[in-house]
Short mmCIF file of C-alpha atoms and ligand atoms in Angstrom, two decimals:
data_model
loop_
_atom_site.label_atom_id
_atom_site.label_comp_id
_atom_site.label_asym_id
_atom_site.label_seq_id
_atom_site.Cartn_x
_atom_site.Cartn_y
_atom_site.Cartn_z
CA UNK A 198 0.00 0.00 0.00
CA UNK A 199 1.19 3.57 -1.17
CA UNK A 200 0.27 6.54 0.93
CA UNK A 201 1.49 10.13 -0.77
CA UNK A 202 0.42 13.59 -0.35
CA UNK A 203 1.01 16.78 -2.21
CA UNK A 204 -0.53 20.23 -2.92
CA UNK A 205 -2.15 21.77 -5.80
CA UNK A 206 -2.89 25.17 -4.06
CA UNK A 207 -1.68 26.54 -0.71
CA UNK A 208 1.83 25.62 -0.82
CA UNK A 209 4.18 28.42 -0.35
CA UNK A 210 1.43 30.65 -0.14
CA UNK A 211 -1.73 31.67 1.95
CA UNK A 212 -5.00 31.08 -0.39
CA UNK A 213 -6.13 28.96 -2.76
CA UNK A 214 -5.94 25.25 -0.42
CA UNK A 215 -6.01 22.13 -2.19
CA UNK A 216 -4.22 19.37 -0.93
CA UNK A 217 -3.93 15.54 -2.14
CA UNK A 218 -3.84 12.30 0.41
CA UNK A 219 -3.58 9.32 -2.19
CA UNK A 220 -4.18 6.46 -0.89
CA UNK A 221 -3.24 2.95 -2.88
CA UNK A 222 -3.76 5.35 -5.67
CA UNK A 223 -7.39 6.43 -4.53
CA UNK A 224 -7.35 10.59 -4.26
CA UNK A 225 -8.60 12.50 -1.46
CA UNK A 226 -8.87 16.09 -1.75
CA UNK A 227 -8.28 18.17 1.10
CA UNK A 228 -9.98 21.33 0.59
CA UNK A 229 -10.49 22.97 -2.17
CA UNK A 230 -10.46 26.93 -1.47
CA UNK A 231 -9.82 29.66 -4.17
CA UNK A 232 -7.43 31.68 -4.69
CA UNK A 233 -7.22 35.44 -4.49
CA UNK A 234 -5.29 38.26 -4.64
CA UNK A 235 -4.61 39.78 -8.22
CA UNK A 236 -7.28 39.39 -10.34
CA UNK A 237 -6.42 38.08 -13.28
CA UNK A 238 -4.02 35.97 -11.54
CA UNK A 239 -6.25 34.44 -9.22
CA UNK A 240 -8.43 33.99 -12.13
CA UNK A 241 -5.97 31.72 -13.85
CA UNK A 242 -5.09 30.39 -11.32
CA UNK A 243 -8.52 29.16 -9.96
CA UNK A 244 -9.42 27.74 -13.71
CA UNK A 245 -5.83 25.31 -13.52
CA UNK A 246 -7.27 22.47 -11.42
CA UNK A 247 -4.45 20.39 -11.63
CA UNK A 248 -6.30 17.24 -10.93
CA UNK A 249 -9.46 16.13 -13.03
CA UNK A 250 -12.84 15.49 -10.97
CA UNK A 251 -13.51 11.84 -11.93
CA UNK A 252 -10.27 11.36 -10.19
CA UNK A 253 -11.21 12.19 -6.82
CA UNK A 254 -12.30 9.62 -4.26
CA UNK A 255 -13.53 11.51 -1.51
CA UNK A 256 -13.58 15.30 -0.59
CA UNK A 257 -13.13 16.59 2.85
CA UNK A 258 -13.59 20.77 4.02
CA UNK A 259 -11.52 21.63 7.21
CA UNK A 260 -13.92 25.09 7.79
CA UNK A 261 -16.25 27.52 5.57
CA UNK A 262 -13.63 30.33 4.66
CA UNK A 263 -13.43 31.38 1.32
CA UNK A 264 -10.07 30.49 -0.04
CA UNK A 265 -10.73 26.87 1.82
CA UNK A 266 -14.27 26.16 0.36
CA UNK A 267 -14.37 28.53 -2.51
CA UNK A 268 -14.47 26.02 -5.49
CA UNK A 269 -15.71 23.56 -4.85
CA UNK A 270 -18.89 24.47 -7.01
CA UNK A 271 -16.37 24.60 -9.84
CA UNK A 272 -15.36 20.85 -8.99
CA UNK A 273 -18.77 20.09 -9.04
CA UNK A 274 -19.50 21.93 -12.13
CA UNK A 275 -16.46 19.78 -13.95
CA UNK A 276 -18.12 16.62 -12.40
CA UNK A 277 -17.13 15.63 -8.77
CA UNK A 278 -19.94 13.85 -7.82
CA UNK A 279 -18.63 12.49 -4.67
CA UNK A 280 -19.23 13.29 -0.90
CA UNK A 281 -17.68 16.41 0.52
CA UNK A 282 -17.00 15.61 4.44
CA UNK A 283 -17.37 18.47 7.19
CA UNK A 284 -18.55 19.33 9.88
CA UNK A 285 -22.63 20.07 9.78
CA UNK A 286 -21.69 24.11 11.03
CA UNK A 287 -19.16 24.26 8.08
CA UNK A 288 -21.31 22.95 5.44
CA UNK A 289 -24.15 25.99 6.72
CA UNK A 290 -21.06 28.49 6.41
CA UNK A 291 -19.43 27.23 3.16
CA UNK A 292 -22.83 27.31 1.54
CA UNK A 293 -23.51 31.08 2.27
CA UNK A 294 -19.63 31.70 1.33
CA UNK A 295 -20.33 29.58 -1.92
CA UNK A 296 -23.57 31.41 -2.50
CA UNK A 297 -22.16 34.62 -2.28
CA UNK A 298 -19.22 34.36 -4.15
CA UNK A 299 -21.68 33.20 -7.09
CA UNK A 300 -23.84 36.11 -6.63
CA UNK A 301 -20.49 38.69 -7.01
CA UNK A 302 -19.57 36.82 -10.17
CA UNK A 303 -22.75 37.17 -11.81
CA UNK A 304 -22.59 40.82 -11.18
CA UNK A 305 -19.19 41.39 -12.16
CA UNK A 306 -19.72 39.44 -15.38
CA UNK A 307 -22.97 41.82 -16.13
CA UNK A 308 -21.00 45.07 -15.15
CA UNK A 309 -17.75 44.10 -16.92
CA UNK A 310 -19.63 42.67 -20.31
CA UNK A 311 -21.64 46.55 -20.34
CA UNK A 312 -18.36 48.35 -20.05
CA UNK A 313 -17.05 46.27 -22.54
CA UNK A 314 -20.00 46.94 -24.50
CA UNK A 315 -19.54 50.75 -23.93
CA UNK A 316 -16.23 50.68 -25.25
CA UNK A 317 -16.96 48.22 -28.15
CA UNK A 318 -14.39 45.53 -27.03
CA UNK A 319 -14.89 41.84 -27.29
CA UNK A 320 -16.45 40.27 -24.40
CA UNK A 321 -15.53 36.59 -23.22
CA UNK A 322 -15.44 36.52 -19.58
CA UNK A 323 -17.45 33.75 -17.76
CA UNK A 324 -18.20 33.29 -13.45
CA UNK A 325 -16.24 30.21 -12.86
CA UNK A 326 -19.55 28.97 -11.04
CA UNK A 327 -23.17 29.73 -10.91
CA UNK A 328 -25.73 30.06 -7.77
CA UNK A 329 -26.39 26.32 -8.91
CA UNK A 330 -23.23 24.61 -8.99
CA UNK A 331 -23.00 26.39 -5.34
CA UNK A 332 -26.36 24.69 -4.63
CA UNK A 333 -24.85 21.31 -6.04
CA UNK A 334 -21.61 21.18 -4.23
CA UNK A 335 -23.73 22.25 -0.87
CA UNK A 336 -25.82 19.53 -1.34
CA UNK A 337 -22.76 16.76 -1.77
CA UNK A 338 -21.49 18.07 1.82
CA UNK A 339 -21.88 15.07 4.27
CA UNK A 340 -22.11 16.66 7.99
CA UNK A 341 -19.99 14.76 10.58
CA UNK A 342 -19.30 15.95 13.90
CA UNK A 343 -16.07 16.47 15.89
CA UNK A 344 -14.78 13.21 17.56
CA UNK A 345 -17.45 10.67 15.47
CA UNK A 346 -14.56 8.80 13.71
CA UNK A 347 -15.98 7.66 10.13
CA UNK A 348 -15.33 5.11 7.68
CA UNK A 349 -14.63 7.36 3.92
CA UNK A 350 -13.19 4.73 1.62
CA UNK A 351 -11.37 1.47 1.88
CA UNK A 352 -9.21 1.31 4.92
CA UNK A 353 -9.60 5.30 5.26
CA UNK A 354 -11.11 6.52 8.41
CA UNK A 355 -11.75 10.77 9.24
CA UNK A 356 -12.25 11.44 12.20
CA UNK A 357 -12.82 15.71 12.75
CA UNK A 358 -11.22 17.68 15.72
CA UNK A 359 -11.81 21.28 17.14
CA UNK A 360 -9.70 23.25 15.23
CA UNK A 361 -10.54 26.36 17.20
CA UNK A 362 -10.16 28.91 14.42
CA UNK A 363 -13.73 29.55 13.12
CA UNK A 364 -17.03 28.14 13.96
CA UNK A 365 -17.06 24.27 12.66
CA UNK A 366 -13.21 24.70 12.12
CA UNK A 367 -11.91 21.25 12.09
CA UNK A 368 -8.81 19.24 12.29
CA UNK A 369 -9.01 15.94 9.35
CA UNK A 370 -7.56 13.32 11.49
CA UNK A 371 -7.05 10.25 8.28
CA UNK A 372 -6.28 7.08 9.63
CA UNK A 373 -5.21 4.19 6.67
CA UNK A 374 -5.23 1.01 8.08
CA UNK A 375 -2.46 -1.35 5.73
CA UNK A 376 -3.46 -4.68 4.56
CA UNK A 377 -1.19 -6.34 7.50
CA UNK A 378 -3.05 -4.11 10.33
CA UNK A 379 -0.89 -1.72 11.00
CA UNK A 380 -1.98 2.04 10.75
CA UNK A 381 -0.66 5.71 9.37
CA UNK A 382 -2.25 8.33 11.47
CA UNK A 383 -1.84 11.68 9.03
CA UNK A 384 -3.23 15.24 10.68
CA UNK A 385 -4.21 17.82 8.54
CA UNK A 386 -4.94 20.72 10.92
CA UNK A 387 -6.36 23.40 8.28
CA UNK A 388 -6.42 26.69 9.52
CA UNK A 389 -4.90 26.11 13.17
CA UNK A 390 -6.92 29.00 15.85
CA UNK A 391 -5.83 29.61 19.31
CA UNK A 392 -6.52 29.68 22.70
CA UNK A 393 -9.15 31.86 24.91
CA UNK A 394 -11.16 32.97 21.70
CA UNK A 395 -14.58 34.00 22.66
CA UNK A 396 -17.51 31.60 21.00
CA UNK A 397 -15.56 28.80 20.32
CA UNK A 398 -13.70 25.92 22.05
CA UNK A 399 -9.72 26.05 22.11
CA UNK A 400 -7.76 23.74 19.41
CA UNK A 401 -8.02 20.09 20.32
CA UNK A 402 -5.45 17.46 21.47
CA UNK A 403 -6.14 14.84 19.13
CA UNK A 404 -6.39 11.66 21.01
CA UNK A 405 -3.62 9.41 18.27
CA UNK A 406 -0.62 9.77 17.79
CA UNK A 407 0.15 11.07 14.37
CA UNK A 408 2.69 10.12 11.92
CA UNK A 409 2.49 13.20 9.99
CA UNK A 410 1.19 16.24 10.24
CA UNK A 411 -0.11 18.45 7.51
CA UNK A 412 0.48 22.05 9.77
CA UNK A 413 -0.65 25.42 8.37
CA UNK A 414 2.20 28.31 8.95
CA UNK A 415 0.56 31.58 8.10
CA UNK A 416 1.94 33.12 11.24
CA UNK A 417 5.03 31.46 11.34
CA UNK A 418 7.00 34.27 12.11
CA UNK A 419 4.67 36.18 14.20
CA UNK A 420 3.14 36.76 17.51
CA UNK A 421 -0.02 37.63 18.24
CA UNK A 422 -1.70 40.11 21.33
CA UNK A 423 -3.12 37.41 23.92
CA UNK A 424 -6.61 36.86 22.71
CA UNK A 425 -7.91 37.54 26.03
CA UNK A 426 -6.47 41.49 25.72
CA UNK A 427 -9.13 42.25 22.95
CA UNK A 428 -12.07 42.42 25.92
CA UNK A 429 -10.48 44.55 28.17
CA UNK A 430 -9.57 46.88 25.13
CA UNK A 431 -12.78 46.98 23.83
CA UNK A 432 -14.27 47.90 27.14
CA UNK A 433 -11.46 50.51 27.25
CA UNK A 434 -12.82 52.20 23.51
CA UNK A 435 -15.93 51.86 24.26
CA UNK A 436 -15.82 53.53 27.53
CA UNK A 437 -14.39 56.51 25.40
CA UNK A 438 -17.01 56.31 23.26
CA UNK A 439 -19.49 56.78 26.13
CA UNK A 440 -17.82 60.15 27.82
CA UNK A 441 -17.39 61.68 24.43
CA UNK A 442 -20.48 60.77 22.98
CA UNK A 443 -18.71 59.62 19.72
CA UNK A 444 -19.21 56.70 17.24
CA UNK A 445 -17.07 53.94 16.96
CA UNK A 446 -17.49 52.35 13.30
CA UNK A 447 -15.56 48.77 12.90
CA UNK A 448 -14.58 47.09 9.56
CA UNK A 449 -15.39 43.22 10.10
CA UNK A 450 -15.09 40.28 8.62
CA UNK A 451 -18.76 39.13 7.88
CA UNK A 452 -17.59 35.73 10.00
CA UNK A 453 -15.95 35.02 13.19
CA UNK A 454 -15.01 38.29 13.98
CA UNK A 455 -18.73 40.14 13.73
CA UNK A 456 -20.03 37.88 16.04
CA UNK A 457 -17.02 37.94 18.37
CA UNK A 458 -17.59 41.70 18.45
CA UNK A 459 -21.46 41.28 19.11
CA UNK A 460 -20.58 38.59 21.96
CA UNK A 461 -17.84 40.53 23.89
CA UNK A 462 -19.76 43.73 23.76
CA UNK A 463 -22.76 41.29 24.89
CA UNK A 464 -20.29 40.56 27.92
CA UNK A 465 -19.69 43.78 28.75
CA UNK A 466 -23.19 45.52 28.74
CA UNK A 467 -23.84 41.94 30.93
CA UNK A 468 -21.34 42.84 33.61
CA UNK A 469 -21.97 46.36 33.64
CA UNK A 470 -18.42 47.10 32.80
CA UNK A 471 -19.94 49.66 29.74
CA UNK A 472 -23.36 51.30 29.60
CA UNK A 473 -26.23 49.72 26.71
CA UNK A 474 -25.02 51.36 24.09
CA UNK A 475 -26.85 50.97 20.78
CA UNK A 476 -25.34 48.40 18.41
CA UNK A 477 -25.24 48.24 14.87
CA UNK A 478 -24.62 45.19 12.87
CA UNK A 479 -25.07 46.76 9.02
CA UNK A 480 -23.88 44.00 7.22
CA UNK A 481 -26.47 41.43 5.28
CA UNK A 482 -23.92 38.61 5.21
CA UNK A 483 -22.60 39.11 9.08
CA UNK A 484 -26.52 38.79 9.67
CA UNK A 485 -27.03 35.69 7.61
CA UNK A 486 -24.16 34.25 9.59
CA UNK A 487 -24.61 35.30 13.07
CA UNK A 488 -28.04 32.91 12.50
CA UNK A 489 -25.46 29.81 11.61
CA UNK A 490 -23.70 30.73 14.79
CA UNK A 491 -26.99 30.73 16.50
CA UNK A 492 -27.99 27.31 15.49
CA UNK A 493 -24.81 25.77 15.99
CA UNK A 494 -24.01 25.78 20.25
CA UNK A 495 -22.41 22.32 19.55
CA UNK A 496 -19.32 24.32 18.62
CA UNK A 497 -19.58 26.69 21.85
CA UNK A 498 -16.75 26.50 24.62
CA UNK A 499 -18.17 25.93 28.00
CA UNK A 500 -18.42 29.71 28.55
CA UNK A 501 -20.40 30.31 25.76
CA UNK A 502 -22.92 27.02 26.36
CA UNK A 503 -23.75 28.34 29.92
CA UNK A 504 -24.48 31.78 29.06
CA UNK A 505 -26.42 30.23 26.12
CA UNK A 506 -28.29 27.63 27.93
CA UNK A 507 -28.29 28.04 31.90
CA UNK A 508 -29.22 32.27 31.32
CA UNK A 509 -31.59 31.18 28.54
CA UNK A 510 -29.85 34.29 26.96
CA UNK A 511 -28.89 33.92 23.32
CA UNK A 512 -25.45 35.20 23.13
CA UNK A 513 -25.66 36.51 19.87
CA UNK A 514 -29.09 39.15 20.11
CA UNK A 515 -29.78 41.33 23.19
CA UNK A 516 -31.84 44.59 23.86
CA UNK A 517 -29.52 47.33 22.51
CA UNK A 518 -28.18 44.94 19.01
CA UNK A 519 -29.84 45.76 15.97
CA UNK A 520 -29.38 44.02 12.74
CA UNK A 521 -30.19 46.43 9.65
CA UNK A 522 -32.08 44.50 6.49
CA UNK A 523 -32.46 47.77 4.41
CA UNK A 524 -30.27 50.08 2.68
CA UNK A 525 -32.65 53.02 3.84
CA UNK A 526 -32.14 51.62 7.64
CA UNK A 527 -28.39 51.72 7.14
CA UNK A 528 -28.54 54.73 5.27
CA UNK A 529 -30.41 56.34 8.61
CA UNK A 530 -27.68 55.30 10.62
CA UNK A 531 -25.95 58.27 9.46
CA UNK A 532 -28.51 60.48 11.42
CA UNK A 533 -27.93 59.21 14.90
CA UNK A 534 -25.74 60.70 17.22
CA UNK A 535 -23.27 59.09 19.53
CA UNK A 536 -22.49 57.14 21.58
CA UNK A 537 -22.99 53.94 19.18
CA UNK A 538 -21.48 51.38 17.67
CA UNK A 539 -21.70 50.74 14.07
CA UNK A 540 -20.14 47.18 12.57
CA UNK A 541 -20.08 46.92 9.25
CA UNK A 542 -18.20 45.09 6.22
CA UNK A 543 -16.27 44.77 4.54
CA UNK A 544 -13.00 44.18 6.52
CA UNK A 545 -10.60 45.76 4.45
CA UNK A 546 -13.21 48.76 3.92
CA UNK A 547 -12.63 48.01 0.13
CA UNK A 548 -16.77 47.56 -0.92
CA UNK A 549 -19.64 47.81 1.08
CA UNK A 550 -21.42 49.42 3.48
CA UNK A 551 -18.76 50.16 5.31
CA UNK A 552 -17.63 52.94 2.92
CA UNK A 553 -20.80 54.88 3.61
CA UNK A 554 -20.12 54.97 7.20
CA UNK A 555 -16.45 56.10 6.67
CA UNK A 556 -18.13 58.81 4.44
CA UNK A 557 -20.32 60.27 6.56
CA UNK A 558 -17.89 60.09 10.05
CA UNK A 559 -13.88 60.22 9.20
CA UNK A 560 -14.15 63.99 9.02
CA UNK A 561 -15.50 63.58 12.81
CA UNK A 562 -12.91 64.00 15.59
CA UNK A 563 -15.10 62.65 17.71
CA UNK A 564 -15.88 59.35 15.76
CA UNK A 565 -13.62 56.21 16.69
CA UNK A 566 -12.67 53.98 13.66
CA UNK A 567 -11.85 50.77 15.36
CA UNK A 568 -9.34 47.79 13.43
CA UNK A 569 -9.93 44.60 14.67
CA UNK A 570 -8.59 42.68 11.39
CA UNK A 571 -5.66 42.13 8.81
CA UNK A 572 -5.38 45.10 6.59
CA UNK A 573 -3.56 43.58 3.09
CA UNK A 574 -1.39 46.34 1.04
CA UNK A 575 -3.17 49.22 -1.07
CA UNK A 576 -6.44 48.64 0.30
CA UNK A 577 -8.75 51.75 2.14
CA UNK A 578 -8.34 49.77 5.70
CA UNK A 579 -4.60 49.85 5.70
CA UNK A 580 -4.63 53.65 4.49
CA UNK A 581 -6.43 54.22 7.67
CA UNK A 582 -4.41 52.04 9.76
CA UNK A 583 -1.69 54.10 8.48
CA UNK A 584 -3.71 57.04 9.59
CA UNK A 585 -3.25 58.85 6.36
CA UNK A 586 -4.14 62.43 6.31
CA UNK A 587 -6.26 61.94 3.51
CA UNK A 588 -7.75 59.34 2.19
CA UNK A 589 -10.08 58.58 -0.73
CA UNK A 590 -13.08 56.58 -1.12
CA UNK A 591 -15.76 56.77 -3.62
CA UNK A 592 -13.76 58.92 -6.20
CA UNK A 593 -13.43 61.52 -3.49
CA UNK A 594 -10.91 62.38 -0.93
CA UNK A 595 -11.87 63.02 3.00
CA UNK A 596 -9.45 63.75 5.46
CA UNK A 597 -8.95 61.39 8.51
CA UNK A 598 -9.71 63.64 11.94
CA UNK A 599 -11.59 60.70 13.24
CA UNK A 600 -9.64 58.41 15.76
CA UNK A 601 -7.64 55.58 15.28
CA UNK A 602 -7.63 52.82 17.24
CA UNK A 603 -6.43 49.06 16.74
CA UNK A 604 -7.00 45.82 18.72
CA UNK A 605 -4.49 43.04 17.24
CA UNK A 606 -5.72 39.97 19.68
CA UNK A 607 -8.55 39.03 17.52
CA UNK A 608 -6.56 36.90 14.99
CA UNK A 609 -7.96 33.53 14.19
CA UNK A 610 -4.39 31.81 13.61
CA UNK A 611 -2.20 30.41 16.11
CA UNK A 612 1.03 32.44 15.49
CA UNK A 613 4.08 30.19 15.80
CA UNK A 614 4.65 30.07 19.46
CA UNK A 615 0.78 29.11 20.14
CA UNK A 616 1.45 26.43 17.18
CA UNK A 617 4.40 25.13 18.81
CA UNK A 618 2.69 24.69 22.29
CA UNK A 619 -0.50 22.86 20.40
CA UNK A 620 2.81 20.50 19.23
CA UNK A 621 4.11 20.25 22.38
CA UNK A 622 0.91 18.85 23.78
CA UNK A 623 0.49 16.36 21.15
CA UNK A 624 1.62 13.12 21.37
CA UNK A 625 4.33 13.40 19.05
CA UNK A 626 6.57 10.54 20.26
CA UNK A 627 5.84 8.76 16.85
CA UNK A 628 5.78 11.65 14.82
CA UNK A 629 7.99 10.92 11.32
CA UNK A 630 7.76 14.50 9.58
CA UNK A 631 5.98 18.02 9.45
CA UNK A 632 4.33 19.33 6.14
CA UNK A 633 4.22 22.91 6.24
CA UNK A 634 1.29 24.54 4.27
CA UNK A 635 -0.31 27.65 3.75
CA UNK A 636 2.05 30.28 4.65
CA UNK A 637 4.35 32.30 2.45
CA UNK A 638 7.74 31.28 1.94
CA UNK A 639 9.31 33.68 4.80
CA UNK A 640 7.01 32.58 7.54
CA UNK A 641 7.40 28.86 6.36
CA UNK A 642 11.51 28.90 6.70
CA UNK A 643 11.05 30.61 9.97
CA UNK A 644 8.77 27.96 11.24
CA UNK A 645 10.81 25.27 9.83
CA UNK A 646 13.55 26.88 11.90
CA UNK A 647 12.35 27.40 15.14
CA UNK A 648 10.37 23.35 14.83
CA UNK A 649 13.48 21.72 13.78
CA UNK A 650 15.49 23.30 16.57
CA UNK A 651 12.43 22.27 19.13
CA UNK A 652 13.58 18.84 17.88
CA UNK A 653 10.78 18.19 15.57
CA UNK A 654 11.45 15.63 12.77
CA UNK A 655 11.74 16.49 9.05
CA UNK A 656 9.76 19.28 9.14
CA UNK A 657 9.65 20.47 4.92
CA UNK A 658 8.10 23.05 3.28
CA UNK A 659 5.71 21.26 0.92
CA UNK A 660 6.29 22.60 -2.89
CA UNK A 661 3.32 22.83 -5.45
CA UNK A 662 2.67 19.34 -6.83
CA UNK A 663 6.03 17.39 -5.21
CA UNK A 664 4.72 14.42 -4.21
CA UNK A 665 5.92 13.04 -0.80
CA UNK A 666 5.76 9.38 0.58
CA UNK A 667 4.20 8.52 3.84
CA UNK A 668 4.95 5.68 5.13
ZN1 LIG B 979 -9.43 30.08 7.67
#
């Protein structure tokens, strides 16, 4: 019996995921996110599949971001028929990801086929996937939950851990049992989160031994803020916000973070550390998945189940939280004086509703703009992180009186000292090799670095389509 791996997306870089476990020359696909970044590039990029379909055994999704789930509608469309394993909160997130990113196409192929009608240039560029194949591919997602080890093929059995990044975030534990009994344990963690997050339980200690693991590196040369700093800063802002009567407008990610937001501030208004200030959430897709995290309290830590259950108090909606449907309801937002709190997408402030907001407040000394999130190069976020004097958004440039403020303990990724003590509590005393994935190159060699001289074995940064041999 042969057991390889290799990648066709997330090696030496950050997006894109798409890794291969072949077993006895069955494939299983680990992931299959999209790529992004560049445009066109990404575009490419996403179209070069590097495997066919009809190839592919089994599928499995470790959680529902983007550039982990994103195509597989476009594996369905080119004929994967198969079962896609994850966890039942994952498949609810990946299919509102999915759906959304099928919705943008459409409208960027209608808006870029007009221009190119305007300017009387040829027109040939297609969505890669349609609200249907997103429909399809959600309805080949088979839900398992976390420690309910499950038979996926011949002598292949997945078994899910808490991955404690996002909600339904899981470790793939694959166990391949050889023809004379004995066993390869290979670990896949996905996107490895951290301890103390609110919502969500810690990363798990899977129970086997593994022989490999598959380890993500994305902060492999970083350190984070503890998470548990980002409560007593918000209380801090917000406190601010309340003596000056200001607003404090966040740029969040739709997922995770919103509701991490909504729960902490929950927290505080509970233990009377702030005043009820009025919430915003102005964000249709943070709405539609702050009702996945509501259905979902299998996921919750032990905090979060107890304030859930034993208060009968839903976490996620309280008196002075308001989600706004309309775009006349967020437009009125603009109206109302401080002190409130307005979170909004998107995270990078690059589209949205979160533009408006900027708009009508950055001139405002009094207004707080508060980052929570990553803020990528030559995007409106990072301008303001910079704390640019002026900055422009819609066509127009407004100059940046309001406040700046930045909480960095909200990351979802274990940066590499929280990786290394997730190692370190694993037991690792068969361990025969690391595979480091998603990260970029300089993050990778660091982590490769610091493992190796924690006496880890072989750890190697896996290259796009090397194959390596686990034995
Ligand atoms: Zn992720």
């Amino acid at each position: 019996m042969k057991v390889t791996f290799y990648s066709l997306g997330g090696a030496e870089e950050v997006t894109g995921s798409k890794h291969i476990l072949e077993i006895d020359s069955k494939s299983y696909l680990i992931d299959c996110g999209a790529f992004q970044g560049s445009r066109a590039e990404a575009d490419r990029k996403n179209r070069e599949f590097g495997i066919a379909a009809d190839r592919i055994e089994g599928a499995v999704l470790t959680h529902g971001h983007f550039d982990h789930c994103g195509l597989f509608p476009l594996l369905t469309r080119r004929g994967y028929r198969g079962n896609i394993y994850t966890t039942p909160a994952s498949r609810d997130i990946a299919s509102l990801i999915m759906m959304d990113s099928a919705h943008i196409q459409a409208r960027d192929a209608e808006y870029l086929r007009k221009q190119a009608q305007k300017k009387g240039e040829k027109f040939d560029w297609t969505p890669l996937y349609t609200e249907q194949d997103a429909i399809a591919a959600s309805g080949q997602m088979v839900g398992i939950s976390y420690n309910r080890p499950m038979p996926i093929g011949d002598s292949v059995t997945l078994e899910f851990y808490d991955a404690g990044h996002i909600l339904g975030s899981a470790m793939a534990d694959f166990t391949v049992k050889k023809p004379g009994g004995e066993k390869i344990r290979i670990l896949a963690t996905g996107d490895l989160g951290r301890k103390g997050k609110p919502i969500i339980r810690d990363p798990a200690i899977p129970a086997n031994a593994p022989d490999y693991i598959i380890l993500e590196s994305t902060y492999g040369n970083r350190l984070h803020d503890n998470s548990r700093d980002a409560f007593d800063k918000l209380a801090e802002i917000a406190k601010q916000a309340v003596n000056t009567g200001g607003k404090i407008i966040i740029p969040s990610f739709a997922i995770e973070r919103t509701q991490e937001l909504v729960y902490y501030f929950h927290l505080l208004v509970d233990k009377k550390i702030i005043p009820e200030i009025p919430i915003y959430v102005d964000s249709p897709m943070a709405t539609n998945a702050t009702t996945i995290f509501q259905v979902h309290p299998q996921c919750y830590s032990e905090e979060t189940k107890e304030a859930f259950i034993k208060h009968h108090k839903n976490p996620f909606g309280f008196n002075s939280l308001h989600f706004t449907a309309s775009v006349q309801e967020s437009k009125a937002l603009n109206e109302r004086k401080g002190p409130i709190i307005i979170i909004s997408a998107d995270g990078m402030c690059e589209a949205g509703r979160i533009q408006h907001h900027l708009i009508h407040n950055i001139e405002d000394p009094n207004t707080t703009i508060l980052i929570v999130g990553y803020m990528a190069e030559n995007t409106l976020g990072r301008r303001i992180r910079s704390r640019e004097a002026e900055v422009k958004i819609h066509g127009e440039w407004f100059k940046l009186k309001a406040k700046v403020e930045e909480i960095n303990a909200f990351s979802a990724h274990a940066d590499y000292k929280e990786t290394a003590g997730w190692l370190d509590e694993l037991d690792t005393s068969g361990l025969k090799g690391i595979l480091l994935v998603h990260g970029e190159k300089k993050a990778q060699v660091s982590l490769q670095k610091y493992l190796s001289e924690k006496g880890y074995p072989k750890v190697e940064i896996v290259k796009y389509g090397k194959t390596y041999d686990l034995e």
